[in-house]
Tab-separated table of C-alpha atoms in Angstrom:
chain	number	residue	atom	x	y	z
R	1	UNK	CA	8.712	-12.867	-57.159
R	2	UNK	CA	8.778	-15.618	-54.522
R	3	UNK	CA	5.685	-15.996	-52.380
R	4	UNK	CA	6.028	-14.980	-48.740
R	5	UNK	CA	6.221	-17.734	-46.134
R	6	UNK	CA	2.648	-18.226	-44.789
R	7	UNK	CA	3.867	-18.190	-41.174
R	8	UNK	CA	5.671	-14.891	-41.671
R	9	UNK	CA	2.600	-13.491	-43.403
R	10	UNK	CA	0.450	-14.598	-40.471
R	11	UNK	CA	2.784	-12.892	-37.993
R	12	UNK	CA	2.595	-9.735	-40.089
R	13	UNK	CA	-1.197	-9.788	-40.039
R	14	UNK	CA	-1.347	-10.266	-36.270
R	15	UNK	CA	1.127	-7.431	-35.826
R	16	UNK	CA	-0.910	-5.233	-38.158
R	17	UNK	CA	-4.134	-6.000	-36.238
R	18	UNK	CA	-2.481	-5.100	-32.924
R	19	UNK	CA	-0.946	-1.886	-34.290
R	20	UNK	CA	-4.370	-0.851	-35.594
R	21	UNK	CA	-5.657	-0.758	-31.991
R	22	UNK	CA	-3.254	2.027	-31.009
R	23	UNK	CA	-4.753	5.534	-30.971
R	24	UNK	CA	-3.120	8.943	-31.235
R	25	UNK	CA	-1.882	10.735	-28.109
R	26	UNK	CA	-1.099	7.539	-26.213
R	27	UNK	CA	1.822	5.834	-24.501
R	28	UNK	CA	2.500	2.370	-25.936
R	29	UNK	CA	4.378	-0.516	-24.354
R	30	UNK	CA	6.556	-2.087	-27.053
R	31	UNK	CA	7.083	-5.795	-26.535
R	32	UNK	CA	9.787	-8.170	-27.688
R	33	UNK	CA	9.761	-10.952	-30.274
R	34	UNK	CA	9.197	-11.673	-33.943
R	35	UNK	CA	5.443	-10.996	-34.052
R	36	UNK	CA	5.673	-7.860	-31.929
R	37	UNK	CA	8.428	-6.623	-34.246
R	38	UNK	CA	5.857	-6.440	-37.034
R	39	UNK	CA	3.512	-4.463	-34.766
R	40	UNK	CA	6.324	-1.957	-34.128
R	41	UNK	CA	6.956	-1.721	-37.870
R	42	UNK	CA	3.276	-1.032	-38.605
R	43	UNK	CA	3.097	1.565	-35.827
R	44	UNK	CA	6.000	3.311	-37.548
R	45	UNK	CA	4.143	3.132	-40.875
R	46	UNK	CA	1.028	4.686	-39.327
R	47	UNK	CA	3.111	7.503	-37.850
R	48	UNK	CA	4.916	8.141	-41.139
R	49	UNK	CA	1.617	8.342	-43.060
R	50	UNK	CA	0.086	10.754	-40.565
R	51	UNK	CA	-2.691	8.321	-39.650
R	52	UNK	CA	-1.283	8.178	-36.116
R	53	UNK	CA	0.071	11.161	-34.194
R	54	UNK	CA	1.835	11.871	-30.940
R	55	UNK	CA	2.530	8.429	-29.544
R	56	UNK	CA	5.442	7.514	-27.323
R	57	UNK	CA	6.822	4.025	-26.842
R	58	UNK	CA	8.181	2.356	-23.717
R	59	UNK	CA	10.450	-0.495	-24.888
R	60	UNK	CA	10.698	-3.778	-22.990
R	61	UNK	CA	14.129	-4.702	-24.327
R	62	UNK	CA	17.143	-3.493	-26.257
R	63	UNK	CA	15.638	-5.186	-29.335
R	64	UNK	CA	12.375	-3.230	-28.996
R	65	UNK	CA	14.307	0.007	-28.523
R	66	UNK	CA	16.374	-0.573	-31.666
R	67	UNK	CA	13.272	-1.402	-33.739
R	68	UNK	CA	11.369	1.630	-32.450
R	69	UNK	CA	14.221	3.939	-33.442
R	70	UNK	CA	14.455	2.232	-36.852
R	71	UNK	CA	10.758	2.860	-37.540
R	72	UNK	CA	10.624	6.399	-36.155
R	73	UNK	CA	8.699	5.796	-32.940
R	74	UNK	CA	9.636	8.323	-30.221
R	75	UNK	CA	10.672	6.630	-26.978
R	76	UNK	CA	10.084	7.548	-23.368
R	77	UNK	CA	10.747	5.980	-19.964
R	78	UNK	CA	8.707	5.066	-16.910
R	79	UNK	CA	10.311	8.044	-15.150
R	80	UNK	CA	8.630	10.366	-17.651
R	81	UNK	CA	5.096	8.948	-17.945
R	82	UNK	CA	2.435	8.289	-15.321
R	83	UNK	CA	0.615	5.569	-17.266
R	84	UNK	CA	0.817	3.242	-20.252
R	85	UNK	CA	-2.353	3.246	-22.352
R	86	UNK	CA	-1.740	0.059	-24.328
R	87	UNK	CA	0.982	-2.585	-24.550
R	88	UNK	CA	1.556	-5.083	-27.355
R	89	UNK	CA	3.587	-8.195	-26.651
R	90	UNK	CA	3.884	-11.853	-27.571
R	91	UNK	CA	3.708	-14.974	-25.417
R	92	UNK	CA	5.099	-18.507	-25.437
R	93	UNK	CA	1.941	-20.051	-23.957
R	94	UNK	CA	-1.605	-18.769	-23.375
R	95	UNK	CA	-4.176	-20.683	-21.308
R	96	UNK	CA	-7.997	-20.288	-21.523
R	97	UNK	CA	-7.937	-17.745	-18.676
R	98	UNK	CA	-5.420	-15.554	-20.604
R	99	UNK	CA	-2.627	-16.452	-18.193
R	100	UNK	CA	0.723	-16.518	-20.000
R	101	UNK	CA	4.209	-17.921	-19.983
R	102	UNK	CA	6.646	-15.405	-21.450
R	103	UNK	CA	10.407	-15.113	-21.538
R	104	UNK	CA	11.531	-17.034	-24.611
R	105	UNK	CA	13.485	-13.908	-25.484
R	106	UNK	CA	14.752	-13.474	-21.885
R	107	UNK	CA	12.992	-10.087	-21.614
R	108	UNK	CA	10.174	-11.142	-19.272
R	109	UNK	CA	11.225	-8.970	-16.322
R	110	UNK	CA	10.940	-5.700	-18.232
R	111	UNK	CA	7.924	-7.039	-20.111
R	112	UNK	CA	6.085	-7.746	-16.861
R	113	UNK	CA	6.761	-4.237	-15.583
R	114	UNK	CA	5.534	-2.560	-18.764
R	115	UNK	CA	2.672	-4.934	-19.590
R	116	UNK	CA	1.488	-4.902	-15.983
R	117	UNK	CA	1.251	-1.101	-15.988
R	118	UNK	CA	-0.747	-0.974	-19.233
R	119	UNK	CA	-4.457	-0.231	-19.085
R	120	UNK	CA	-4.874	-2.495	-22.123
R	121	UNK	CA	-2.477	-5.379	-22.847
R	122	UNK	CA	-2.817	-6.987	-26.269
R	123	UNK	CA	-1.141	-10.390	-26.642
R	124	UNK	CA	-0.113	-11.419	-30.175
R	125	UNK	CA	0.447	-15.144	-30.827
R	126	UNK	CA	-0.093	-17.921	-33.325
R	127	UNK	CA	-2.469	-20.781	-32.546
R	128	UNK	CA	0.370	-23.124	-31.530
R	129	UNK	CA	0.796	-21.022	-28.367
R	130	UNK	CA	-2.698	-21.857	-27.061
R	131	UNK	CA	-2.629	-24.517	-24.323
R	132	UNK	CA	-5.067	-25.960	-21.800
R	133	UNK	CA	-2.531	-25.762	-18.955
R	134	UNK	CA	0.555	-23.585	-18.692
R	135	UNK	CA	3.848	-25.452	-18.697
R	136	UNK	CA	2.577	-28.210	-20.949
R	137	UNK	CA	4.781	-27.275	-23.914
R	138	UNK	CA	7.180	-24.550	-22.756
R	139	UNK	CA	9.642	-24.273	-19.907
R	140	UNK	CA	9.098	-21.452	-17.423
R	141	UNK	CA	11.893	-18.842	-17.626
R	142	UNK	CA	13.220	-17.601	-14.289
R	143	UNK	CA	15.626	-14.650	-14.183
R	144	UNK	CA	18.221	-15.217	-11.465
R	145	UNK	CA	21.126	-13.275	-9.984
R	146	UNK	CA	24.328	-15.027	-11.124
R	147	UNK	CA	25.479	-15.809	-7.565
R	148	UNK	CA	22.166	-17.594	-6.846
R	149	UNK	CA	22.000	-19.990	-9.811
R	150	UNK	CA	22.837	-23.101	-7.775
R	151	UNK	CA	20.439	-22.563	-4.818
R	152	UNK	CA	17.597	-21.411	-7.078
R	153	UNK	CA	18.121	-24.477	-9.278
R	154	UNK	CA	17.782	-26.675	-6.189
R	155	UNK	CA	14.629	-24.845	-5.066
R	156	UNK	CA	12.982	-25.178	-8.489
R	157	UNK	CA	13.922	-28.858	-8.665
R	158	UNK	CA	12.261	-29.352	-5.279
R	159	UNK	CA	9.079	-27.884	-6.786
R	160	UNK	CA	9.121	-30.651	-9.409
R	161	UNK	CA	10.832	-28.886	-12.304
R	162	UNK	CA	13.586	-30.080	-14.603
R	163	UNK	CA	15.938	-27.098	-14.663
R	164	UNK	CA	18.437	-25.954	-17.295
R	165	UNK	CA	20.640	-22.883	-17.355
R	166	UNK	CA	19.860	-21.191	-20.662
R	167	UNK	CA	22.929	-21.139	-22.891
R	168	UNK	CA	23.660	-18.747	-25.716
R	169	UNK	CA	23.279	-19.578	-29.393
R	170	UNK	CA	26.349	-18.792	-31.496
R	171	UNK	CA	28.162	-17.645	-28.352
R	172	UNK	CA	29.995	-19.434	-25.576
R	173	UNK	CA	28.393	-19.358	-22.157
R	174	UNK	CA	24.965	-18.573	-20.732
R	175	UNK	CA	22.374	-16.084	-21.943
R	176	UNK	CA	22.728	-12.773	-20.097
R	177	UNK	CA	19.623	-10.591	-19.712
R	178	UNK	CA	19.459	-6.823	-20.241
R	179	UNK	CA	19.781	-6.582	-16.434
R	180	UNK	CA	23.000	-8.635	-16.406
R	181	UNK	CA	21.432	-11.757	-14.921
R	182	UNK	CA	21.019	-15.391	-16.009
R	183	UNK	CA	17.938	-17.390	-17.006
R	184	UNK	CA	16.925	-20.785	-15.667
R	185	UNK	CA	14.366	-22.672	-17.759
R	186	UNK	CA	12.170	-24.714	-15.411
R	187	UNK	CA	10.129	-27.423	-17.159
R	188	UNK	CA	7.060	-28.556	-15.249
R	189	UNK	CA	4.610	-31.248	-16.385
R	190	UNK	CA	1.898	-28.614	-16.016
R	191	UNK	CA	1.297	-25.641	-13.726
R	192	UNK	CA	-2.011	-26.226	-11.920
R	193	UNK	CA	-2.153	-22.871	-10.106
R	194	UNK	CA	-0.229	-20.180	-12.035
R	195	UNK	CA	-0.893	-17.386	-9.517
R	196	UNK	CA	0.367	-19.478	-6.597
R	197	UNK	CA	3.401	-20.676	-8.553
R	198	UNK	CA	4.279	-17.147	-9.692
R	199	UNK	CA	4.314	-15.866	-6.119
R	200	UNK	CA	6.133	-18.917	-4.749
R	201	UNK	CA	8.981	-18.727	-7.283
R	202	UNK	CA	9.403	-14.971	-6.880
R	203	UNK	CA	9.836	-15.520	-3.133
R	204	UNK	CA	12.908	-17.724	-3.683
R	205	UNK	CA	15.945	-15.623	-2.686
R	206	UNK	CA	17.970	-14.739	-5.771
R	207	UNK	CA	15.035	-14.760	-8.196
R	208	UNK	CA	14.399	-11.431	-9.878
R	209	UNK	CA	11.284	-12.411	-11.855
R	210	UNK	CA	9.659	-15.393	-13.548
R	211	UNK	CA	7.747	-15.697	-16.803
R	212	UNK	CA	4.264	-16.364	-15.405
R	213	UNK	CA	1.941	-13.479	-16.305
R	214	UNK	CA	-1.308	-13.956	-14.363
R	215	UNK	CA	-4.352	-11.722	-14.847
R	216	UNK	CA	-2.455	-9.194	-16.971
R	217	UNK	CA	-3.667	-9.746	-20.564
R	218	UNK	CA	-6.887	-8.047	-21.686
R	219	UNK	CA	-7.093	-9.404	-25.263
R	220	UNK	CA	-5.389	-12.157	-27.244
R	221	UNK	CA	-4.992	-11.869	-31.021
R	222	UNK	CA	-4.372	-15.272	-32.594
R	223	UNK	CA	-2.914	-15.688	-36.054
R	224	UNK	CA	-3.641	-18.822	-38.065
R	225	UNK	CA	-2.729	-20.192	-41.468
R	226	UNK	CA	-5.381	-22.276	-43.251
R	227	UNK	CA	-4.987	-23.421	-46.855
R	228	UNK	CA	-2.079	-21.030	-47.216
R	229	UNK	CA	-4.176	-18.036	-46.104
R	230	UNK	CA	-3.401	-15.966	-43.009
R	231	UNK	CA	-6.200	-14.929	-40.670
R	232	UNK	CA	-6.466	-13.257	-37.262
R	233	UNK	CA	-9.076	-13.854	-34.585
R	234	UNK	CA	-9.582	-12.182	-31.230
R	235	UNK	CA	-10.137	-14.198	-28.059
């Protein structure tokens, strides 16, 4: 039998570690992305074995909803619950203060709603996502109403960003979010003040939400591969 790819194994282990933090009788925010997908799978395994009972998931995307149904996790909505006990989600960048850039999967608007409501927000990443300053490796996703793409592009450019409309892969045309909007990827040299930048961008008319998550994460689980072995550490 072929050996599993070490990176995939590492993502599995991070997902397993995050899923292990979920307790029975809780509401769980279900994030989006390849690592979080493993966490959803392991939550389903814990439910199926009886180790975990009576949880309900709040999905952050169509992908998370499909995976939750596949693995037998009952779903609920924000209309039906008054709190989220724990959320598990990935990130594209994490700085030393646990500020994040998210939105590589274009789900950052729903993710910010769900993750921001969670009493405990567990971030699952690999070590390549750790940066000294946000924006140093990843463009900042900005969800924009379609009619406002041009003026928002100009406003972001004036802030010093190089801006690209995110285009689909294996499809013609731009990426469309679950809300029916478009995504501008704004590449800054670095973002010196994430909280100020988050507020400034969200005040641009036509912007729905941006991918800066400031002061939201409570724990970061980092997966690493050393000498072909996967390990997980908590920050």
